[in-house]
Amino acid sequence: QSALTQPASVSGSPGQSITISCTGTNSDVGGYNYVSWYQQHPGKAPKLMIYDVSNRPSGVSNRFSGSKSGNTASLTISGLQAEDEADYYCSSYTSSSTWVFGGGTKLTVL
Amino acid sequence: EVQLVESGGGLVQPGGSLRLPCAASGFSFSYYAMSWVRQAPGKGLEWVSAISASGGSTYYSDSVKGRFTISRDNSKNTLYLQMNSLRAEDTAVYYCAKHTNSWTVIDYWGQGTLVTVSS
């Protein structure tokens, strides 16, 4: 199972919006609405930000949103804040009853 | 509050074995599927293995299939990962993770335990 494809890095200024893409195949991202997004600060455990493509867990800011088109899912963060600077990972359930993660995207808030 | 506490990590020689326990609290452990996910130093997340709430179904990534075994003791609220025939590429922080009511979503993670495979 190959990792999902994410850009290595993205950046934006405070208040701006950024979008992180996550590309898979028909066997994972494209085949199911089971894409999740995780935020990970250095030395910390990942935190669930989005599940089932576009749902936010309670307590997650509505500045975070998710979507999907075909084999590509996207995470959008609006109104960028300094504390959003972190690594972001997408994940998808697969047709093999396994899970696959993306390679991760480092978000820098300028 | 959900708490997942991994232990058992350390330095092991190539070809050796290690068993990682994960103590769970703050939720009804026996009702939820669980996973192990690892992260090599400076690298991304890699799903390793999952187990159903009852323990009757288990799943593995191709990279560990035949070498690692996931299990759980619902009477002790503990998840395990038995790792055999360890290789240098198994060096990573190993996270214990809880699924939601939906088998397809992982929502909570422990703080991880570092496993280093080296001679």
Short mmCIF file of C-alpha atoms in Angstrom, two decimals:
data_model
loop_
_atom_site.label_atom_id
_atom_site.label_comp_id
_atom_site.label_asym_id
_atom_site.label_seq_id
_atom_site.Cartn_x
_atom_site.Cartn_y
_atom_site.Cartn_z
CA GLN A 1 0.00 0.00 0.00
CA SER A 2 1.63 3.25 -1.15
CA ALA A 3 1.44 6.37 0.97
CA LEU A 4 -1.00 9.09 -0.03
CA THR A 5 0.64 12.07 -1.75
CA GLN A 6 0.81 15.42 0.07
CA PRO A 7 2.93 18.50 -0.64
CA ALA A 8 5.98 18.55 1.59
CA SER A 9 5.33 22.10 2.73
CA VAL A 10 2.90 25.00 2.52
CA SER A 11 3.02 28.45 4.03
CA GLY A 12 0.78 31.42 4.64
CA SER A 13 0.56 34.66 6.56
CA PRO A 14 -1.66 35.16 9.61
CA GLY A 15 -5.27 35.67 8.58
CA GLN A 16 -4.82 34.04 5.19
CA SER A 17 -6.21 30.70 4.03
CA ILE A 18 -4.22 27.68 2.89
CA THR A 19 -5.19 24.36 1.36
CA ILE A 20 -3.34 21.05 1.67
CA SER A 21 -4.04 18.35 -0.89
CA CYS A 22 -3.97 14.59 -0.41
CA THR A 23 -4.01 12.34 -3.48
CA GLY A 24 -4.68 8.63 -3.43
CA THR A 25 -6.35 6.04 -5.62
CA ASN A 26 -9.73 4.47 -6.25
CA SER A 27 -8.82 1.91 -3.57
CA ASP A 28 -8.58 4.48 -0.80
CA VAL A 29 -9.39 8.20 -1.06
CA GLY A 30 -11.51 7.86 -4.19
CA GLY A 31 -13.35 4.77 -3.08
CA TYR A 32 -14.60 5.82 0.34
CA ASN A 33 -15.63 8.91 2.27
CA TYR A 34 -13.28 7.85 5.06
CA VAL A 35 -10.57 10.49 4.87
CA SER A 36 -9.23 11.92 8.13
CA TRP A 37 -6.79 14.76 8.81
CA TYR A 38 -4.42 15.01 11.77
CA GLN A 39 -2.38 17.87 13.20
CA GLN A 40 0.93 17.10 14.88
CA HIS A 41 3.06 19.60 16.74
CA PRO A 42 6.75 18.73 17.30
CA GLY A 43 7.21 16.02 19.90
CA LYS A 44 3.48 15.60 20.37
CA ALA A 45 0.91 12.98 19.46
CA PRO A 46 -1.30 13.56 16.40
CA LYS A 47 -4.69 15.22 16.94
CA LEU A 48 -7.77 14.44 14.86
CA MET A 49 -8.96 17.57 13.02
CA ILE A 50 -11.31 16.22 10.32
CA TYR A 51 -12.95 12.82 9.80
CA ASP A 52 -15.13 11.30 7.09
CA VAL A 53 -13.83 13.92 4.61
CA SER A 54 -15.51 16.97 6.09
CA ASN A 55 -16.65 16.40 9.68
CA ARG A 56 -15.06 18.22 12.61
CA PRO A 57 -14.77 16.58 16.03
CA SER A 58 -16.15 18.63 18.88
CA GLY A 59 -13.64 21.21 20.07
CA VAL A 60 -11.93 21.67 16.69
CA SER A 61 -12.13 25.20 15.33
CA ASN A 62 -14.47 25.83 12.39
CA ARG A 63 -11.49 27.42 10.66
CA PHE A 64 -10.61 23.86 9.64
CA SER A 65 -12.60 22.30 6.81
CA GLY A 66 -12.28 19.31 4.52
CA SER A 67 -13.47 18.28 1.09
CA LYS A 68 -12.90 15.66 -1.57
CA SER A 69 -13.06 15.43 -5.35
CA GLY A 70 -12.29 12.14 -7.02
CA ASN A 71 -9.05 10.70 -5.68
CA THR A 72 -7.95 13.96 -4.02
CA ALA A 73 -8.97 15.20 -0.59
CA SER A 74 -8.19 18.67 0.72
CA LEU A 75 -7.81 20.38 4.09
CA THR A 76 -8.41 24.13 4.21
CA ILE A 77 -7.40 26.30 7.14
CA SER A 78 -8.86 29.79 7.08
CA GLY A 79 -7.82 32.75 9.21
CA LEU A 80 -4.35 31.29 9.78
CA GLN A 81 -3.01 31.65 13.32
CA ALA A 82 0.48 31.14 14.68
CA GLU A 83 -0.63 28.04 16.61
CA ASP A 84 -1.68 26.35 13.36
CA GLU A 85 2.00 25.90 12.49
CA ALA A 86 2.45 22.12 12.61
CA ASP A 87 2.67 19.01 10.47
CA TYR A 88 -0.56 17.80 8.90
CA TYR A 89 -1.30 14.25 7.80
CA CYS A 90 -4.17 12.85 5.80
CA SER A 91 -5.32 9.27 6.21
CA SER A 92 -7.75 7.01 4.40
CA TYR A 93 -9.36 3.66 5.02
CA THR A 94 -8.62 1.28 2.14
CA SER A 95 -10.26 -1.55 0.23
CA SER A 96 -7.87 -3.97 1.98
CA SER A 97 -9.35 -3.11 5.40
CA THR A 98 -6.18 -1.23 6.27
CA TRP A 99 -5.31 2.43 6.70
CA VAL A 100 -2.86 4.54 4.74
CA PHE A 101 -1.35 7.90 5.67
CA GLY A 102 0.02 10.69 3.59
CA GLY A 103 3.66 11.68 3.81
CA GLY A 104 2.81 14.79 5.79
CA THR A 105 2.81 18.52 5.07
CA LYS A 106 4.71 21.07 7.13
CA LEU A 107 2.68 24.24 7.54
CA THR A 108 4.66 27.40 8.20
CA VAL A 109 2.87 30.54 9.37
CA LEU A 110 4.98 33.43 8.11
CA GLU B 1 -10.74 11.79 29.66
CA VAL B 2 -9.30 9.24 27.26
CA GLN B 3 -5.79 8.17 28.23
CA LEU B 4 -3.53 5.81 26.33
CA VAL B 5 -0.14 5.06 27.86
CA GLU B 6 2.39 3.04 25.91
CA SER B 7 5.42 1.39 27.47
CA GLY B 8 7.98 -1.31 26.70
CA GLY B 9 10.10 0.57 24.18
CA GLY B 10 13.86 0.53 24.19
CA LEU B 11 16.99 -0.61 22.38
CA VAL B 12 16.90 -4.06 20.81
CA GLN B 13 19.29 -5.85 18.47
CA PRO B 14 18.31 -6.78 14.91
CA GLY B 15 16.46 -10.09 14.95
CA GLY B 16 15.30 -9.53 18.50
CA SER B 17 11.83 -9.24 20.02
CA LEU B 18 9.92 -6.70 22.05
CA ARG B 19 6.40 -6.49 23.47
CA LEU B 20 4.65 -3.14 23.75
CA PRO B 21 1.70 -2.76 26.15
CA CYS B 22 -0.73 0.15 25.99
CA ALA B 23 -2.83 0.85 29.09
CA ALA B 24 -6.18 2.45 28.30
CA SER B 25 -8.45 4.43 30.60
CA GLY B 26 -11.24 6.99 30.47
CA PHE B 27 -13.45 5.01 28.08
CA SER B 28 -15.07 1.60 27.71
CA PHE B 29 -12.05 -0.14 26.22
CA SER B 30 -13.85 -3.33 25.23
CA TYR B 31 -16.26 -1.43 22.96
CA TYR B 32 -13.64 0.07 20.62
CA ALA B 33 -11.26 -1.10 17.94
CA MET B 34 -7.62 -0.14 18.46
CA SER B 35 -4.57 0.38 16.26
CA TRP B 36 -0.81 0.75 16.42
CA VAL B 37 0.73 3.49 14.28
CA ARG B 38 4.45 4.22 14.07
CA GLN B 39 6.61 7.15 13.10
CA ALA B 40 10.27 6.74 12.20
CA PRO B 41 12.54 9.58 13.37
CA GLY B 42 11.88 12.66 11.25
CA LYS B 43 9.42 10.77 9.05
CA GLY B 44 5.67 10.47 8.55
CA LEU B 45 3.02 8.30 10.15
CA GLU B 46 2.68 4.65 9.14
CA TRP B 47 -0.28 2.48 10.17
CA VAL B 48 0.96 -0.86 11.53
CA SER B 49 -1.93 -2.97 12.80
CA ALA B 50 -5.53 -2.90 14.01
CA ILE B 51 -7.73 -5.12 16.15
CA SER B 52 -11.50 -5.24 16.52
CA ALA B 53 -13.22 -4.51 19.82
CA SER B 54 -13.62 -8.20 20.65
CA GLY B 55 -10.15 -9.10 19.41
CA GLY B 56 -11.60 -11.52 16.91
CA SER B 57 -10.34 -9.66 13.85
CA THR B 58 -6.83 -8.40 13.26
CA TYR B 59 -5.19 -6.57 10.37
CA TYR B 60 -1.56 -5.79 9.49
CA SER B 61 0.43 -3.69 7.09
CA ASP B 62 2.49 -5.63 4.58
CA SER B 63 5.68 -4.32 6.20
CA VAL B 64 5.02 -6.17 9.49
CA LYS B 65 2.78 -9.06 8.49
CA GLY B 66 4.17 -12.35 9.81
CA ARG B 67 6.50 -10.61 12.28
CA PHE B 68 4.18 -8.53 14.51
CA THR B 69 1.10 -9.68 16.44
CA ILE B 70 -1.56 -7.38 17.86
CA SER B 71 -3.69 -8.55 20.78
CA ARG B 72 -5.78 -7.15 23.59
CA ASP B 73 -6.92 -8.10 27.10
CA ASN B 74 -10.28 -6.43 27.65
CA SER B 75 -10.30 -7.51 31.30
CA LYS B 76 -7.11 -5.47 31.83
CA ASN B 77 -7.94 -2.59 29.45
CA THR B 78 -4.65 -3.23 27.70
CA LEU B 79 -3.56 -3.43 24.07
CA TYR B 80 -0.38 -5.22 23.04
CA LEU B 81 2.01 -5.37 20.11
CA GLN B 82 4.37 -8.34 19.99
CA MET B 83 7.26 -7.54 17.65
CA ASN B 84 9.54 -10.34 16.46
CA SER B 85 12.39 -10.50 13.94
CA LEU B 86 12.99 -6.79 14.36
CA ARG B 87 14.84 -4.87 11.68
CA ALA B 88 16.59 -1.51 11.64
CA GLU B 89 13.70 -0.09 9.61
CA ASP B 90 11.32 -0.86 12.49
CA THR B 91 13.00 1.91 14.50
CA ALA B 92 10.23 4.38 15.32
CA VAL B 93 7.96 5.87 17.93
CA TYR B 94 5.04 3.48 18.30
CA TYR B 95 1.66 5.04 19.06
CA CYS B 96 -1.34 3.25 20.48
CA ALA B 97 -4.54 4.69 19.00
CA LYS B 98 -8.26 4.35 19.65
CA HIS B 99 -10.94 4.16 16.97
CA THR B 100 -14.31 5.84 17.19
CA ASN B 101 -17.58 3.93 17.05
CA SER B 102 -16.80 3.88 13.36
CA TRP B 103 -14.14 1.29 12.55
CA THR B 104 -12.75 3.66 9.94
CA VAL B 105 -11.75 6.60 12.16
CA ILE B 106 -8.86 6.84 14.63
CA ASP B 107 -9.57 9.60 17.13
CA TYR B 108 -7.24 9.43 20.15
CA TRP B 109 -3.51 8.69 20.34
CA GLY B 110 -1.11 7.95 23.15
CA GLN B 111 2.18 9.80 23.56
CA GLY B 112 4.16 6.96 22.03
CA THR B 113 7.11 4.78 22.99
CA LEU B 114 10.43 4.73 21.12
CA VAL B 115 11.75 1.46 19.75
CA THR B 116 15.33 1.48 18.47
CA VAL B 117 16.64 -1.51 16.55
CA SER B 118 20.40 -1.40 16.38
CA SER B 119 23.47 -3.48 17.13
#
